[in-house]
Amino acid sequence: MALIRLNNATVSYEGDLAAENVSFSVEKGDYLVILGENGSGKSTVMKAMLGLVKLKSGEVIHSDGLKKNGVGYLPQQTRIQRDFPASVEEVVQSGVVNRLGRRLFPGREEKQRARQQMERLEIWEMRKRPYRALSGGQQQRVLLARALCATDSLLLLDEPVTGLDPETTAEMYEIIRNINRQGVAIVTVSHDVGQALRDAKHVLVMERTVRFYGETEAYEAWRRENG
């Protein structure tokens, strides 16, 4: 059964269609890459999956084992976010907020989960450092650790390598690849057709609506036919 499924989902902003009749599903352990030009609806689809935008029509269906707060999300960073005045540890721990229930602060279990993700992303030793003092690649590791605090099953990444140098980009893709191999389904928005498709199992091409959705091998054939 799919972790999450969109059925004819349509989103509009102030009367303008941002995404129309979008249908696809994400299975357990899947790796889906969403491609398309700027303004094609890629990020809108991701926000629809997260419940951050209201659908004009259609539906988003979560499996019984996946609640909205069970999805990890790494959004595109703004300049203000890069200068966020907090320590690495504080940023990562903010990812457990949906696990707190009525509690205001993380307990031992949540702090241990945050530590596990920092160790997983090899940033535990810098946990006391100011987030805004880190390099772009280090900040992305911190935000990825934060996203992983929220989920064991589905991770949504909105252009996770934008602005990174080639070496750091390769490292980030390797990290994402290993997370997927450990059973976490990945959905990533990307402009990078080459590296992003290296490990993808499925591809979704957006142009306000779905131009293509299917397995990666089928996408390669479709791309050759459609330029």
PDB file of C-alpha atoms in Angstrom:
ATOM      1  CA  MET A   1       0.000   0.000   0.000  1.00  0.00           C
ATOM      2  CA  ALA A   2       1.206   3.517  -0.789  1.00  0.00           C
ATOM      3  CA  LEU A   3       2.506   5.675   2.048  1.00  0.00           C
ATOM      4  CA  ILE A   4       0.895   8.689   0.418  1.00  0.00           C
ATOM      5  CA  ARG A   5      -1.188   9.163  -2.724  1.00  0.00           C
ATOM      6  CA  LEU A   6      -2.447  12.205  -4.627  1.00  0.00           C
ATOM      7  CA  ASN A   7      -5.650  11.755  -6.614  1.00  0.00           C
ATOM      8  CA  ASN A   8      -6.365  14.499  -9.170  1.00  0.00           C
ATOM      9  CA  ALA A   9      -5.021  17.143  -6.789  1.00  0.00           C
ATOM     10  CA  THR A  10      -5.487  20.724  -7.981  1.00  0.00           C
ATOM     11  CA  VAL A  11      -4.085  23.825  -6.242  1.00  0.00           C
ATOM     12  CA  SER A  12      -4.670  27.451  -7.172  1.00  0.00           C
ATOM     13  CA  TYR A  13      -3.315  30.712  -5.806  1.00  0.00           C
ATOM     14  CA  GLU A  14      -5.604  33.741  -6.132  1.00  0.00           C
ATOM     15  CA  GLY A  15      -7.434  32.082  -8.996  1.00  0.00           C
ATOM     16  CA  ASP A  16      -4.301  31.001 -10.905  1.00  0.00           C
ATOM     17  CA  LEU A  17      -3.716  27.262 -11.237  1.00  0.00           C
ATOM     18  CA  ALA A  18      -0.388  26.190  -9.738  1.00  0.00           C
ATOM     19  CA  ALA A  19      -0.939  22.454 -10.174  1.00  0.00           C
ATOM     20  CA  GLU A  20      -3.829  20.668 -11.879  1.00  0.00           C
ATOM     21  CA  ASN A  21      -5.112  17.082 -11.734  1.00  0.00           C
ATOM     22  CA  VAL A  22      -1.913  15.678 -10.228  1.00  0.00           C
ATOM     23  CA  SER A  23      -1.982  11.947  -9.460  1.00  0.00           C
ATOM     24  CA  PHE A  24       0.855   9.733  -8.217  1.00  0.00           C
ATOM     25  CA  SER A  25       1.805   7.617  -5.219  1.00  0.00           C
ATOM     26  CA  VAL A  26       4.851   7.000  -3.039  1.00  0.00           C
ATOM     27  CA  GLU A  27       5.468   3.486  -1.789  1.00  0.00           C
ATOM     28  CA  LYS A  28       7.468   2.365   1.228  1.00  0.00           C
ATOM     29  CA  GLY A  29      11.200   2.718   0.462  1.00  0.00           C
ATOM     30  CA  ASP A  30      10.518   4.573  -2.803  1.00  0.00           C
ATOM     31  CA  TYR A  31      12.799   7.242  -4.288  1.00  0.00           C
ATOM     32  CA  LEU A  32      10.840   9.738  -6.381  1.00  0.00           C
ATOM     33  CA  VAL A  33      12.407  12.704  -8.175  1.00  0.00           C
ATOM     34  CA  ILE A  34      10.122  15.575  -9.215  1.00  0.00           C
ATOM     35  CA  LEU A  35      11.406  17.475 -12.257  1.00  0.00           C
ATOM     36  CA  GLY A  36      10.194  20.562 -14.103  1.00  0.00           C
ATOM     37  CA  GLU A  37      10.967  24.148 -14.987  1.00  0.00           C
ATOM     38  CA  ASN A  38      10.555  27.040 -12.556  1.00  0.00           C
ATOM     39  CA  GLY A  39       6.864  27.638 -11.951  1.00  0.00           C
ATOM     40  CA  SER A  40       5.876  24.169 -13.111  1.00  0.00           C
ATOM     41  CA  GLY A  41       4.265  23.256  -9.784  1.00  0.00           C
ATOM     42  CA  LYS A  42       7.015  21.095  -8.243  1.00  0.00           C
ATOM     43  CA  SER A  43       7.133  22.803  -4.853  1.00  0.00           C
ATOM     44  CA  THR A  44       3.342  23.193  -4.858  1.00  0.00           C
ATOM     45  CA  VAL A  45       2.965  19.428  -5.160  1.00  0.00           C
ATOM     46  CA  MET A  46       5.331  18.925  -2.243  1.00  0.00           C
ATOM     47  CA  LYS A  47       3.411  21.430  -0.113  1.00  0.00           C
ATOM     48  CA  ALA A  48       0.181  19.633  -1.003  1.00  0.00           C
ATOM     49  CA  MET A  49       1.716  16.388   0.279  1.00  0.00           C
ATOM     50  CA  LEU A  50       2.494  18.165   3.551  1.00  0.00           C
ATOM     51  CA  GLY A  51      -0.932  19.752   3.883  1.00  0.00           C
ATOM     52  CA  LEU A  52       0.605  23.238   3.664  1.00  0.00           C
ATOM     53  CA  VAL A  53      -1.679  24.347   0.825  1.00  0.00           C
ATOM     54  CA  LYS A  54      -5.411  23.889   0.439  1.00  0.00           C
ATOM     55  CA  LEU A  55      -6.586  21.782  -2.469  1.00  0.00           C
ATOM     56  CA  LYS A  56      -9.100  23.282  -4.863  1.00  0.00           C
ATOM     57  CA  SER A  57     -10.118  19.726  -5.758  1.00  0.00           C
ATOM     58  CA  GLY A  58      -8.848  16.177  -5.493  1.00  0.00           C
ATOM     59  CA  GLU A  59      -7.381  14.535  -2.400  1.00  0.00           C
ATOM     60  CA  VAL A  60      -4.207  13.535  -0.583  1.00  0.00           C
ATOM     61  CA  ILE A  61      -4.436  10.132   1.108  1.00  0.00           C
ATOM     62  CA  HIS A  62      -2.043   9.008   3.849  1.00  0.00           C
ATOM     63  CA  SER A  63      -1.679   5.351   4.791  1.00  0.00           C
ATOM     64  CA  ASP A  64      -2.747   4.347   8.282  1.00  0.00           C
ATOM     65  CA  GLY A  65       0.920   4.166   9.273  1.00  0.00           C
ATOM     66  CA  LEU A  66       1.782   7.639   8.070  1.00  0.00           C
ATOM     67  CA  LYS A  67       0.400  10.709   9.764  1.00  0.00           C
ATOM     68  CA  LYS A  68       1.180  14.232   8.622  1.00  0.00           C
ATOM     69  CA  ASN A  69       3.548  14.690  11.540  1.00  0.00           C
ATOM     70  CA  GLY A  70       5.339  11.533  10.445  1.00  0.00           C
ATOM     71  CA  VAL A  71       6.765  13.225   7.344  1.00  0.00           C
ATOM     72  CA  GLY A  72      10.215  14.845   7.402  1.00  0.00           C
ATOM     73  CA  TYR A  73      10.593  18.013   5.336  1.00  0.00           C
ATOM     74  CA  LEU A  74      13.675  19.911   4.194  1.00  0.00           C
ATOM     75  CA  PRO A  75      12.454  23.146   2.524  1.00  0.00           C
ATOM     76  CA  GLN A  76      14.448  25.560   0.411  1.00  0.00           C
ATOM     77  CA  GLN A  77      16.411  27.895   2.661  1.00  0.00           C
ATOM     78  CA  THR A  78      15.986  31.647   2.685  1.00  0.00           C
ATOM     79  CA  ARG A  79      18.741  34.086   3.606  1.00  0.00           C
ATOM     80  CA  ILE A  80      16.978  34.826   6.903  1.00  0.00           C
ATOM     81  CA  GLN A  81      16.886  31.128   7.765  1.00  0.00           C
ATOM     82  CA  ARG A  82      20.618  30.790   7.087  1.00  0.00           C
ATOM     83  CA  ASP A  83      21.241  33.414   9.784  1.00  0.00           C
ATOM     84  CA  PHE A  84      18.981  31.752  12.349  1.00  0.00           C
ATOM     85  CA  PRO A  85      20.373  32.522  15.840  1.00  0.00           C
ATOM     86  CA  ALA A  86      20.458  29.046  17.403  1.00  0.00           C
ATOM     87  CA  SER A  87      22.910  26.240  18.029  1.00  0.00           C
ATOM     88  CA  VAL A  88      23.104  23.160  15.814  1.00  0.00           C
ATOM     89  CA  GLU A  89      21.598  21.090  18.618  1.00  0.00           C
ATOM     90  CA  GLU A  90      18.667  23.468  19.063  1.00  0.00           C
ATOM     91  CA  VAL A  91      17.871  23.436  15.341  1.00  0.00           C
ATOM     92  CA  VAL A  92      17.939  19.633  15.174  1.00  0.00           C
ATOM     93  CA  GLN A  93      15.860  19.221  18.329  1.00  0.00           C
ATOM     94  CA  SER A  94      13.169  21.467  16.851  1.00  0.00           C
ATOM     95  CA  GLY A  95      12.438  18.562  14.500  1.00  0.00           C
ATOM     96  CA  VAL A  96      10.865  16.547  17.333  1.00  0.00           C
ATOM     97  CA  VAL A  97       8.185  19.147  18.091  1.00  0.00           C
ATOM     98  CA  ASN A  98       5.391  16.997  16.629  1.00  0.00           C
ATOM     99  CA  ARG A  99       6.324  14.176  18.993  1.00  0.00           C
ATOM    100  CA  LEU A 100       5.900  16.233  22.153  1.00  0.00           C
ATOM    101  CA  GLY A 101       2.125  16.086  22.476  1.00  0.00           C
ATOM    102  CA  ARG A 102       1.178  18.618  25.131  1.00  0.00           C
ATOM    103  CA  ARG A 103       4.702  18.954  26.466  1.00  0.00           C
ATOM    104  CA  LEU A 104       6.575  22.181  25.752  1.00  0.00           C
ATOM    105  CA  PHE A 105      10.113  20.815  25.796  1.00  0.00           C
ATOM    106  CA  PRO A 106      11.792  17.644  24.532  1.00  0.00           C
ATOM    107  CA  GLY A 107      12.394  14.890  27.061  1.00  0.00           C
ATOM    108  CA  ARG A 108      15.055  12.211  27.237  1.00  0.00           C
ATOM    109  CA  GLU A 109      13.572  10.157  24.402  1.00  0.00           C
ATOM    110  CA  GLU A 110      13.354  13.122  22.002  1.00  0.00           C
ATOM    111  CA  LYS A 111      16.846  14.333  22.886  1.00  0.00           C
ATOM    112  CA  GLN A 112      18.195  10.848  22.256  1.00  0.00           C
ATOM    113  CA  ARG A 113      16.473  10.763  18.873  1.00  0.00           C
ATOM    114  CA  ALA A 114      18.027  14.124  17.972  1.00  0.00           C
ATOM    115  CA  ARG A 115      21.447  12.852  19.035  1.00  0.00           C
ATOM    116  CA  GLN A 116      21.047   9.731  16.883  1.00  0.00           C
ATOM    117  CA  GLN A 117      20.289  11.849  13.826  1.00  0.00           C
ATOM    118  CA  MET A 118      23.234  14.181  14.503  1.00  0.00           C
ATOM    119  CA  GLU A 119      25.524  11.178  14.785  1.00  0.00           C
ATOM    120  CA  ARG A 120      23.979   9.714  11.641  1.00  0.00           C
ATOM    121  CA  LEU A 121      24.776  12.929   9.729  1.00  0.00           C
ATOM    122  CA  GLU A 122      28.207  13.292  11.408  1.00  0.00           C
ATOM    123  CA  ILE A 123      27.446  16.652  13.034  1.00  0.00           C
ATOM    124  CA  TRP A 124      27.351  15.608  16.702  1.00  0.00           C
ATOM    125  CA  GLU A 125      30.767  17.150  17.393  1.00  0.00           C
ATOM    126  CA  MET A 126      29.536  20.561  16.210  1.00  0.00           C
ATOM    127  CA  ARG A 127      26.268  20.474  18.188  1.00  0.00           C
ATOM    128  CA  LYS A 128      27.157  23.550  20.283  1.00  0.00           C
ATOM    129  CA  ARG A 129      28.267  25.670  17.349  1.00  0.00           C
ATOM    130  CA  PRO A 130      26.040  28.509  16.062  1.00  0.00           C
ATOM    131  CA  TYR A 131      24.005  27.335  13.090  1.00  0.00           C
ATOM    132  CA  ARG A 132      24.633  30.576  11.175  1.00  0.00           C
ATOM    133  CA  ALA A 133      28.417  30.084  11.459  1.00  0.00           C
ATOM    134  CA  LEU A 134      28.324  26.855   9.441  1.00  0.00           C
ATOM    135  CA  SER A 135      29.053  26.367   5.754  1.00  0.00           C
ATOM    136  CA  GLY A 136      26.180  25.753   3.338  1.00  0.00           C
ATOM    137  CA  GLY A 137      26.860  22.025   3.258  1.00  0.00           C
ATOM    138  CA  GLN A 138      27.003  21.789   7.046  1.00  0.00           C
ATOM    139  CA  GLN A 139      23.731  23.694   7.355  1.00  0.00           C
ATOM    140  CA  GLN A 140      22.056  21.254   4.981  1.00  0.00           C
ATOM    141  CA  ARG A 141      23.248  18.347   7.119  1.00  0.00           C
ATOM    142  CA  VAL A 142      21.748  20.055  10.170  1.00  0.00           C
ATOM    143  CA  LEU A 143      18.409  20.605   8.416  1.00  0.00           C
ATOM    144  CA  LEU A 144      18.409  17.035   7.144  1.00  0.00           C
ATOM    145  CA  ALA A 145      19.023  15.750  10.686  1.00  0.00           C
ATOM    146  CA  ARG A 146      16.134  17.952  11.827  1.00  0.00           C
ATOM    147  CA  ALA A 147      13.855  16.492   9.149  1.00  0.00           C
ATOM    148  CA  LEU A 148      14.836  12.937  10.102  1.00  0.00           C
ATOM    149  CA  CYS A 149      13.813  13.614  13.700  1.00  0.00           C
ATOM    150  CA  ALA A 150      10.233  13.814  12.430  1.00  0.00           C
ATOM    151  CA  THR A 151      10.058  10.566  10.471  1.00  0.00           C
ATOM    152  CA  ASP A 152      11.130   6.968  10.010  1.00  0.00           C
ATOM    153  CA  SER A 153       9.346   6.486   6.714  1.00  0.00           C
ATOM    154  CA  LEU A 154       9.019   9.509   4.370  1.00  0.00           C
ATOM    155  CA  LEU A 155      11.380  12.402   3.708  1.00  0.00           C
ATOM    156  CA  LEU A 156      10.514  15.336   1.405  1.00  0.00           C
ATOM    157  CA  LEU A 157      13.433  17.404   0.078  1.00  0.00           C
ATOM    158  CA  ASP A 158      12.891  20.643  -1.846  1.00  0.00           C
ATOM    159  CA  GLU A 159      16.025  21.222  -3.959  1.00  0.00           C
ATOM    160  CA  PRO A 160      18.411  20.016  -1.230  1.00  0.00           C
ATOM    161  CA  VAL A 161      21.643  20.786  -3.121  1.00  0.00           C
ATOM    162  CA  THR A 162      20.898  24.301  -4.407  1.00  0.00           C
ATOM    163  CA  GLY A 163      23.894  26.587  -3.903  1.00  0.00           C
ATOM    164  CA  LEU A 164      26.286  23.794  -2.901  1.00  0.00           C
ATOM    165  CA  ASP A 165      29.633  23.226  -4.603  1.00  0.00           C
ATOM    166  CA  PRO A 166      30.108  20.015  -6.668  1.00  0.00           C
ATOM    167  CA  GLU A 167      31.977  18.118  -3.923  1.00  0.00           C
ATOM    168  CA  THR A 168      29.404  18.981  -1.260  1.00  0.00           C
ATOM    169  CA  THR A 169      26.591  18.177  -3.694  1.00  0.00           C
ATOM    170  CA  ALA A 170      28.042  14.695  -4.254  1.00  0.00           C
ATOM    171  CA  GLU A 171      28.319  14.187  -0.490  1.00  0.00           C
ATOM    172  CA  MET A 172      24.705  15.242   0.030  1.00  0.00           C
ATOM    173  CA  TYR A 173      23.450  12.838  -2.630  1.00  0.00           C
ATOM    174  CA  GLU A 174      25.453  10.034  -1.004  1.00  0.00           C
ATOM    175  CA  ILE A 175      23.834  10.824   2.362  1.00  0.00           C
ATOM    176  CA  ILE A 176      20.355  10.806   0.795  1.00  0.00           C
ATOM    177  CA  ARG A 177      21.159   7.545  -1.005  1.00  0.00           C
ATOM    178  CA  ASN A 178      22.154   5.858   2.262  1.00  0.00           C
ATOM    179  CA  ILE A 179      19.034   7.118   4.047  1.00  0.00           C
ATOM    180  CA  ASN A 180      16.909   5.594   1.291  1.00  0.00           C
ATOM    181  CA  ARG A 181      18.800   2.301   1.521  1.00  0.00           C
ATOM    182  CA  GLN A 182      17.898   2.229   5.214  1.00  0.00           C
ATOM    183  CA  GLY A 183      14.213   2.119   4.274  1.00  0.00           C
ATOM    184  CA  VAL A 184      13.156   5.784   4.278  1.00  0.00           C
ATOM    185  CA  ALA A 185      11.161   6.798   1.197  1.00  0.00           C
ATOM    186  CA  ILE A 186      12.578   9.901  -0.526  1.00  0.00           C
ATOM    187  CA  VAL A 187      10.722  12.512  -2.548  1.00  0.00           C
ATOM    188  CA  THR A 188      12.992  15.248  -3.874  1.00  0.00           C
ATOM    189  CA  VAL A 189      12.426  18.274  -6.100  1.00  0.00           C
ATOM    190  CA  SER A 190      15.401  18.883  -8.367  1.00  0.00           C
ATOM    191  CA  HIS A 191      16.717  20.667 -11.438  1.00  0.00           C
ATOM    192  CA  ASP A 192      19.723  18.328 -11.516  1.00  0.00           C
ATOM    193  CA  VAL A 193      18.631  15.621 -13.943  1.00  0.00           C
ATOM    194  CA  GLY A 194      21.987  13.810 -13.888  1.00  0.00           C
ATOM    195  CA  GLN A 195      22.799  13.173 -10.232  1.00  0.00           C
ATOM    196  CA  ALA A 196      19.228  13.274  -8.977  1.00  0.00           C
ATOM    197  CA  LEU A 197      18.224  10.369 -11.249  1.00  0.00           C
ATOM    198  CA  ARG A 198      21.176   8.175 -10.330  1.00  0.00           C
ATOM    199  CA  ASP A 199      19.270   6.442  -7.535  1.00  0.00           C
ATOM    200  CA  ALA A 200      15.678   7.381  -8.385  1.00  0.00           C
ATOM    201  CA  LYS A 201      13.145   4.593  -8.716  1.00  0.00           C
ATOM    202  CA  HIS A 202      10.390   6.831 -10.075  1.00  0.00           C
ATOM    203  CA  VAL A 203      10.221  10.185 -11.834  1.00  0.00           C
ATOM    204  CA  LEU A 204       7.449  12.781 -11.922  1.00  0.00           C
ATOM    205  CA  VAL A 205       7.705  15.548 -14.538  1.00  0.00           C
ATOM    206  CA  MET A 206       5.551  18.600 -13.833  1.00  0.00           C
ATOM    207  CA  GLU A 207       4.301  21.290 -16.184  1.00  0.00           C
ATOM    208  CA  ARG A 208       1.424  22.582 -14.041  1.00  0.00           C
ATOM    209  CA  THR A 209       0.065  19.076 -14.564  1.00  0.00           C
ATOM    210  CA  VAL A 210       1.760  15.692 -14.877  1.00  0.00           C
ATOM    211  CA  ARG A 211       3.735  15.346 -18.118  1.00  0.00           C
ATOM    212  CA  PHE A 212       5.240  12.028 -17.081  1.00  0.00           C
ATOM    213  CA  TYR A 213       5.071   9.675 -14.095  1.00  0.00           C
ATOM    214  CA  GLY A 214       6.698   6.261 -14.001  1.00  0.00           C
ATOM    215  CA  GLU A 215       9.847   4.253 -13.400  1.00  0.00           C
ATOM    216  CA  THR A 216      13.222   5.823 -14.143  1.00  0.00           C
ATOM    217  CA  GLU A 217      13.975   3.569 -17.127  1.00  0.00           C
ATOM    218  CA  ALA A 218      10.641   4.470 -18.690  1.00  0.00           C
ATOM    219  CA  TYR A 219      11.418   8.162 -18.096  1.00  0.00           C
ATOM    220  CA  GLU A 220      14.707   7.872 -19.969  1.00  0.00           C
ATOM    221  CA  ALA A 221      12.845   6.459 -22.985  1.00  0.00           C
ATOM    222  CA  TRP A 222      10.165   9.176 -22.675  1.00  0.00           C
ATOM    223  CA  ARG A 223      12.812  11.900 -22.525  1.00  0.00           C
ATOM    224  CA  ARG A 224      14.523  10.620 -25.674  1.00  0.00           C
ATOM    225  CA  GLU A 225      11.206  10.680 -27.504  1.00  0.00           C
ATOM    226  CA  ASN A 226      10.159  14.089 -26.195  1.00  0.00           C
ATOM    227  CA  GLY A 227      13.481  15.894 -26.136  1.00  0.00           C
TER     228      GLY A 227
END
